[in-house]
mmCIF file of C-alpha atoms in Angstrom:
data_model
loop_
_atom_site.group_PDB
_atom_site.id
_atom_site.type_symbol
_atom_site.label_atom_id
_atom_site.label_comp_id
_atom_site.label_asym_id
_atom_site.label_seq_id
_atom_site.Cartn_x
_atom_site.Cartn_y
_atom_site.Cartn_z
ATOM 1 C CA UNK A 1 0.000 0.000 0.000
ATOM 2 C CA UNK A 2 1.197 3.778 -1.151
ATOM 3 C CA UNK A 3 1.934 6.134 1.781
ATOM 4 C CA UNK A 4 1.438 10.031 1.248
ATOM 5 C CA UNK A 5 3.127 11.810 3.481
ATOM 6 C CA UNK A 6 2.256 15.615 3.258
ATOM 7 C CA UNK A 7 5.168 17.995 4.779
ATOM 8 C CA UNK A 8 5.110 20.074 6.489
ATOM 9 C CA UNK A 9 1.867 19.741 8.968
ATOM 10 C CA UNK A 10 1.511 23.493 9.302
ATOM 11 C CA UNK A 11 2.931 26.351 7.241
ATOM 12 C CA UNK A 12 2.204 29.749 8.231
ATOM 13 C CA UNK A 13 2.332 32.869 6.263
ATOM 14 C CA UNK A 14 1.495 36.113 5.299
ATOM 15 C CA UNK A 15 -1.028 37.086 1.961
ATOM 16 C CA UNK A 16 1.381 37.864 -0.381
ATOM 17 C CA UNK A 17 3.875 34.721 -0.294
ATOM 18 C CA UNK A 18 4.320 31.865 -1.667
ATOM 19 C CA UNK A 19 3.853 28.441 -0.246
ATOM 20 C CA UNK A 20 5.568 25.101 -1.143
ATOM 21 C CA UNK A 21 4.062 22.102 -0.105
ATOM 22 C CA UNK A 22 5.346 18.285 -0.617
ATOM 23 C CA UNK A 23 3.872 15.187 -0.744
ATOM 24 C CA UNK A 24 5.845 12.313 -0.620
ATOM 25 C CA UNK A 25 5.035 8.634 -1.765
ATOM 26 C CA UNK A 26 6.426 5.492 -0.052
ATOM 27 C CA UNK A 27 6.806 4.050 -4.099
ATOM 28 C CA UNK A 28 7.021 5.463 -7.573
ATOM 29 C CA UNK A 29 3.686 6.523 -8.162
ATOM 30 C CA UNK A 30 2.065 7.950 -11.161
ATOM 31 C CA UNK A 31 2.021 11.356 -12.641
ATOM 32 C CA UNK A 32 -1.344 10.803 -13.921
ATOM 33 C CA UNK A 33 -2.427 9.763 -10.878
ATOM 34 C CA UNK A 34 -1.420 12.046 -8.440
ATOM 35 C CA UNK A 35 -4.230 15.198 -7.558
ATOM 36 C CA UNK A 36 -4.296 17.895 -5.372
ATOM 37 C CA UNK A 37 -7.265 19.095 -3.185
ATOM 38 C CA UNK A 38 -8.029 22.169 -1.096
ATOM 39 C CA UNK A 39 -10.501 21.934 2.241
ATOM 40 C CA UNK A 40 -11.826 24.889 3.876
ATOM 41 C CA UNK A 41 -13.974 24.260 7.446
ATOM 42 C CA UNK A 42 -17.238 22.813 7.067
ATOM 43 C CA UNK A 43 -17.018 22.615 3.465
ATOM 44 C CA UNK A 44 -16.203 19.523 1.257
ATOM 45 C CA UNK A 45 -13.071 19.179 -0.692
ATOM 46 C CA UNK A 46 -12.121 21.074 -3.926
ATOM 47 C CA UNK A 47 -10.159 19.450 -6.493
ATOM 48 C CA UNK A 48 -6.967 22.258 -7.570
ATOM 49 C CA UNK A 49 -4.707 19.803 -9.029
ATOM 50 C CA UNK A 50 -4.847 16.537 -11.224
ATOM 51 C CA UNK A 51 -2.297 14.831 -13.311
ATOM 52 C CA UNK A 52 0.426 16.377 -11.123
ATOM 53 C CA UNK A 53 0.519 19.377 -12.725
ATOM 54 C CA UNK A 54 -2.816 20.184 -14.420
ATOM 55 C CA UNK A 55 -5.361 22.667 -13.297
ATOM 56 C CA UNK A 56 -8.592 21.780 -12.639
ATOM 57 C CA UNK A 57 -11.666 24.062 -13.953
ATOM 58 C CA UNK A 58 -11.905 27.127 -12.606
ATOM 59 C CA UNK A 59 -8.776 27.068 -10.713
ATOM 60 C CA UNK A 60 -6.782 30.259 -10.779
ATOM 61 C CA UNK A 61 -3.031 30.201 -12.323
ATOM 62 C CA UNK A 62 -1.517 30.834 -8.953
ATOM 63 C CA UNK A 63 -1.922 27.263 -7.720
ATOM 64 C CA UNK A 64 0.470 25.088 -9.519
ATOM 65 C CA UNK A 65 1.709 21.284 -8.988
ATOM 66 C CA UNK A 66 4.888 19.443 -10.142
ATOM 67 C CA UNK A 67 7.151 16.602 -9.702
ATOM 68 C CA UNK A 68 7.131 13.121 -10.802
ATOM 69 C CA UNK A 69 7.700 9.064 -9.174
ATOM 70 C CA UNK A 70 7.779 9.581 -5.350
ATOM 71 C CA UNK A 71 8.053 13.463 -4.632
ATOM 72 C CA UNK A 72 5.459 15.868 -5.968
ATOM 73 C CA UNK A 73 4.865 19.654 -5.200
ATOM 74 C CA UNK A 74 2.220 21.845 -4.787
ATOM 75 C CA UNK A 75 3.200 25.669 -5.170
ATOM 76 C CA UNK A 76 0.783 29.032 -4.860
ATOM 77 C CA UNK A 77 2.577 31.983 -5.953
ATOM 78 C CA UNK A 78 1.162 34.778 -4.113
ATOM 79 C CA UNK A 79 -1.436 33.894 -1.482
ATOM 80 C CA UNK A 80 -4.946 35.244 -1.312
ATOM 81 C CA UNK A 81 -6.814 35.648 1.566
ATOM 82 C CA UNK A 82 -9.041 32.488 0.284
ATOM 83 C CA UNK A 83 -6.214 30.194 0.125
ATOM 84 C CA UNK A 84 -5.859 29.592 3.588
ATOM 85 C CA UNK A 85 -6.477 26.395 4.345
ATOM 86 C CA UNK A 86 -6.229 22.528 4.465
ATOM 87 C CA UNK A 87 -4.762 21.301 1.253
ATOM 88 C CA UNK A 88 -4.613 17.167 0.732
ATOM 89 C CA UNK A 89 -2.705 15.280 -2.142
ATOM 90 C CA UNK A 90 -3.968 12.057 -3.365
ATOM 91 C CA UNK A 91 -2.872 8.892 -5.382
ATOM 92 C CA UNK A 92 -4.825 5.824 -7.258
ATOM 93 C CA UNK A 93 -2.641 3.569 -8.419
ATOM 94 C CA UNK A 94 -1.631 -0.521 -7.578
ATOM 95 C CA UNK A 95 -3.022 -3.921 -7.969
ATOM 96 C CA UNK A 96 -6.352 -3.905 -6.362
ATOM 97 C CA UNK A 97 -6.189 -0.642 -6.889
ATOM 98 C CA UNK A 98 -6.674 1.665 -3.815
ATOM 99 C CA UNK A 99 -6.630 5.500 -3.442
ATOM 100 C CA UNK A 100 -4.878 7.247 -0.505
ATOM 101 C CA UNK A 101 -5.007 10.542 0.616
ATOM 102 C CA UNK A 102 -1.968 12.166 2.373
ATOM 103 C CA UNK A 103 -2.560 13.437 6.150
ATOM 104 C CA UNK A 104 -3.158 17.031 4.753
ATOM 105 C CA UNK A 105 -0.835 20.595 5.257
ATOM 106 C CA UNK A 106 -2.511 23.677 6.732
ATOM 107 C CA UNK A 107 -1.795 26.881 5.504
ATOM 108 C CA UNK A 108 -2.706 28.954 8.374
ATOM 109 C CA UNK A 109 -1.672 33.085 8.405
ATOM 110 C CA UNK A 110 1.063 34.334 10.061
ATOM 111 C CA UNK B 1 -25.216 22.428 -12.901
ATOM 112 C CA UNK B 2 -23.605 19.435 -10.996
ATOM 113 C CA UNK B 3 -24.784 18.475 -7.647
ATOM 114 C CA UNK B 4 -24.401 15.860 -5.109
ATOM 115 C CA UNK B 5 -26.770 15.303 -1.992
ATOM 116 C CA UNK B 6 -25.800 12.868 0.516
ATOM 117 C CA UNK B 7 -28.425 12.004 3.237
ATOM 118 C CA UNK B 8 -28.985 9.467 5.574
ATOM 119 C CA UNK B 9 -26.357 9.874 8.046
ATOM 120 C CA UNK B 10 -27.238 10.296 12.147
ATOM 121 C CA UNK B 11 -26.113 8.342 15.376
ATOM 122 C CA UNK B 12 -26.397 4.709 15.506
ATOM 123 C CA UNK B 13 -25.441 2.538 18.129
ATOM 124 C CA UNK B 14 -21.919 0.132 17.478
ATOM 125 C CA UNK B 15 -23.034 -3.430 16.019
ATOM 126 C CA UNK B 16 -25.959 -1.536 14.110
ATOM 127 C CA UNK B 17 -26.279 -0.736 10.361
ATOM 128 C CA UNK B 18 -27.137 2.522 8.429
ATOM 129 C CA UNK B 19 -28.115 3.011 4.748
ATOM 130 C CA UNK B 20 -26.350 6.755 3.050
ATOM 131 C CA UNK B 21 -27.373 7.468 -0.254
ATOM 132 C CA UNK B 22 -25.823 10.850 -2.628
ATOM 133 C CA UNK B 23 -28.730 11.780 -4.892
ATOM 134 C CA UNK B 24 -27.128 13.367 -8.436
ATOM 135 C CA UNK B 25 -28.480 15.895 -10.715
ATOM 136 C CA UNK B 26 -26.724 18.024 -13.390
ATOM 137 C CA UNK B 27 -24.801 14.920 -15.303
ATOM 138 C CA UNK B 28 -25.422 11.766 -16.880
ATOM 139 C CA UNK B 29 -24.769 9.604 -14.231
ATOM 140 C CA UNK B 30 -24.480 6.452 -16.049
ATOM 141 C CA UNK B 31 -21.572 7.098 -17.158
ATOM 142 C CA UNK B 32 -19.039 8.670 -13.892
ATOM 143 C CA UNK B 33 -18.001 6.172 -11.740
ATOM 144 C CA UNK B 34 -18.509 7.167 -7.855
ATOM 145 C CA UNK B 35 -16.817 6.873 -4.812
ATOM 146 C CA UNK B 36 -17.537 7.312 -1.234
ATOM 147 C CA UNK B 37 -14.639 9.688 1.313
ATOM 148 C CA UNK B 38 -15.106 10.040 5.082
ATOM 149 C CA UNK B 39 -13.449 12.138 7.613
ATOM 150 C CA UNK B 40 -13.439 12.082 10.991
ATOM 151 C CA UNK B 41 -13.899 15.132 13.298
ATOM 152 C CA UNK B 42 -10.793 16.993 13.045
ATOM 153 C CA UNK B 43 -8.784 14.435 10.984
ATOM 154 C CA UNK B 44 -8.018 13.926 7.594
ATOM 155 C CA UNK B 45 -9.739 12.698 4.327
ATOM 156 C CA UNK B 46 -9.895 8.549 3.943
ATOM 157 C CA UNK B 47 -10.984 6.687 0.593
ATOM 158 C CA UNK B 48 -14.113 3.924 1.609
ATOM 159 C CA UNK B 49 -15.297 3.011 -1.474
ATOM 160 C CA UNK B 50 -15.854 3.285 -5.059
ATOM 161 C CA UNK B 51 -17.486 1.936 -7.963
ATOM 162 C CA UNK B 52 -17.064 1.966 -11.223
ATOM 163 C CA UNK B 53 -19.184 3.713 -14.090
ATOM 164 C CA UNK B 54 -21.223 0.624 -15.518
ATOM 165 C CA UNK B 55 -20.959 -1.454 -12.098
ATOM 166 C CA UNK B 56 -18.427 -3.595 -12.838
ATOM 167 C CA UNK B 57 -16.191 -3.049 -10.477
ATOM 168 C CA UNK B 58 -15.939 -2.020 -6.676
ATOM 169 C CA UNK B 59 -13.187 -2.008 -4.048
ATOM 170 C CA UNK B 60 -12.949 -1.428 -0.432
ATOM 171 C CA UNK B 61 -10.739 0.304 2.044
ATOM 172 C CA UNK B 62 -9.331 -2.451 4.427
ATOM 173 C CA UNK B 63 -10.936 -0.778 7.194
ATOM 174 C CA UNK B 64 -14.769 -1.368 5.926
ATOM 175 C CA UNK B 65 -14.159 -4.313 3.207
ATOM 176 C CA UNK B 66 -16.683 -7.330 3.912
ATOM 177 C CA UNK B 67 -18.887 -4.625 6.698
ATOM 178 C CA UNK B 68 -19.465 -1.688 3.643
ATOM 179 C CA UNK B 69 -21.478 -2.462 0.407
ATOM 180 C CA UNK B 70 -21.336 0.824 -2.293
ATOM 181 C CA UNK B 71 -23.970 0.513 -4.862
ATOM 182 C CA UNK B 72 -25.833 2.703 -7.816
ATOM 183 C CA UNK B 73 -29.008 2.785 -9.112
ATOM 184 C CA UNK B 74 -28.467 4.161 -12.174
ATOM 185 C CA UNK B 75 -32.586 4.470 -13.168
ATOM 186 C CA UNK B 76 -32.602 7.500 -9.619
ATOM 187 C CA UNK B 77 -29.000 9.010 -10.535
ATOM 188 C CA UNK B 78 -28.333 7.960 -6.430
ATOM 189 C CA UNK B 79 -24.995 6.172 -4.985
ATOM 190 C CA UNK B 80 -25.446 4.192 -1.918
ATOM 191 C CA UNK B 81 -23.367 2.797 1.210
ATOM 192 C CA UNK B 82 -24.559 0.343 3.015
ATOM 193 C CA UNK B 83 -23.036 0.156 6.240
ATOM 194 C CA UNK B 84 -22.885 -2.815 8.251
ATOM 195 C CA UNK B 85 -21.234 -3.522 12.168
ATOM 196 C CA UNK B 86 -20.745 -0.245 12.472
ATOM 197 C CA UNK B 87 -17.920 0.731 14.694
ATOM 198 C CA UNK B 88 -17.037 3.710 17.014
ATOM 199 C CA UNK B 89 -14.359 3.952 14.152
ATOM 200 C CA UNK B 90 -16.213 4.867 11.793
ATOM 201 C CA UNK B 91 -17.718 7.983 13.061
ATOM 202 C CA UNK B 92 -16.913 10.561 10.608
ATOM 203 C CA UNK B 93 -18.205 12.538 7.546
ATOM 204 C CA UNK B 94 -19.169 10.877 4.722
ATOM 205 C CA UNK B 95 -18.590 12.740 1.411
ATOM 206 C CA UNK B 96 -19.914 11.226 -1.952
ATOM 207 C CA UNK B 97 -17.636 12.469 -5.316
ATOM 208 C CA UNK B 98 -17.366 11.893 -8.545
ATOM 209 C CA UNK B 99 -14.352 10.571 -10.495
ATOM 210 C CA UNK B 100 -13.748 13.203 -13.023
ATOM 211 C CA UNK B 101 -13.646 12.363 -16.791
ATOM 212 C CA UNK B 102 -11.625 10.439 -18.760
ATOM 213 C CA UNK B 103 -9.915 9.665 -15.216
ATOM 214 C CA UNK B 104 -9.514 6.730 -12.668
ATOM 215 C CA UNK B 105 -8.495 8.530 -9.832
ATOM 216 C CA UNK B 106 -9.162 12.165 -8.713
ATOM 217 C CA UNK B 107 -12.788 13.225 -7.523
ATOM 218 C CA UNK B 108 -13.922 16.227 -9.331
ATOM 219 C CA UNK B 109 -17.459 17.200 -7.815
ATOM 220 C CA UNK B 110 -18.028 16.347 -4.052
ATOM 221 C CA UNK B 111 -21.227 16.203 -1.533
ATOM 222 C CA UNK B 112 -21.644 18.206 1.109
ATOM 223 C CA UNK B 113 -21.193 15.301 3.422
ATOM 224 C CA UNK B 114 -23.238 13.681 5.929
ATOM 225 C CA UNK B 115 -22.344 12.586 9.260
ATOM 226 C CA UNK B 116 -22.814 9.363 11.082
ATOM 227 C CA UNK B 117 -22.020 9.131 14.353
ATOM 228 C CA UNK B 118 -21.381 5.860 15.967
ATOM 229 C CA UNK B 119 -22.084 5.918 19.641
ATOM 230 C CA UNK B 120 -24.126 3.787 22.516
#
């Protein structure tokens, strides 16, 4: 079974900078399988990110995801006061195939 | 435009089983294959279930395989979960989503959740 693990738990900062999160996979897993999602409280998830580096409708240039095999990125350029909050990678992938979700990052402001 | 309604969630004692269903409206529902996500309170996101477009296929978390059953009725656009020997465990959210097109894997369109709470 793939392991996510999202790093780090917490980032805080300001509106205005840019945030780097990671999300690491215990195996190779792939591109096209990796997504991103956001969370805000008390709503469901919002898919940002699929593919590993493709936009989802609607989703605003200044979210962008990269990386490939077991280490994949998740950068926002500038943040907006709407971008603070939980943000979750995901994989499908293996033989039954399973998806897994990675613990989750919270951008919280400084 | 797209929507997902889950319902039948509330607190049910451990041993007992409870029915959720995610009503659908806005797509052709026949042809998205479903799955189920829970969280719960305060944690992160965990995969249950999902099943595929035409049926065919379904698979199970560890944690609820042989105790969960997802199905569709494709005739009322509505995905079910059928939740058996519940557990303490499995008190959480439940979000329905949809598997995006022309994909396997991420979940494009989600619920608004329901919550079951499993509790003597």
């Amino acid at each position: 079974e793939i392991v996510l693990t999202q790093s780090p738990g917490t980032l805080s900062l300001s509106p205005g900078e840019r945030a780097t999160l990671s999300c690491r996979a215990s195996q190779s897993v792939s591109s096209s399988y990796l997504a991103w999602y956001q969370q805000k409280p008390g709503q469901a998830p919002r898919l940002l990110i699929y593919g590993a580096s493709n936009r989802a409708t609607g989703i605003p240039d200044r979210f962008s995801g990269s990386g490939s095999g077991t280490d994949f990125t998740l950068t926002i350029s500038r943040l907006e006061p709407e971008d603070f909050a939980v943000y979750y990678c995901q994989q499908y992938g293996g033989s039954p195939p399973t998806w897994t979700f990675g613990q989750g990052t919270k951008v919280e402001i400084k | 435009q797209v929507q997902l309604l889950e319902s039948g969630g509330g607190v049910v004692q451990p041993g007992r089983s409870l029915r959720l269903s995610c009503a659908t409206s806005g797509f052709t529902f026949s042809s998205y294959g479903m799955h189920w996500v829970r969280q719960a309170p305060g944690k992160g996101l965990e995969w249950v279930a999902v099943i595929w477009y035409d049926g065919s296929n379904k698979d199970y978390a560890d944690s609820v395989k042989g105790r969960f059953t997802i199905s569709r009725d494709d005739s009322k656009n509505t995905l079910y979960l059928q939740m058996n020997t519940l557990r303490a465990e499995d008190t959480a959210v439940y979000y329905c989503a949809r598997v995006r097109s022309g994909s396997n894997g991420d979940l494009d369109y989600w619920g608004q959740g329901t919550l079951v709470t499993v509790s003597s």
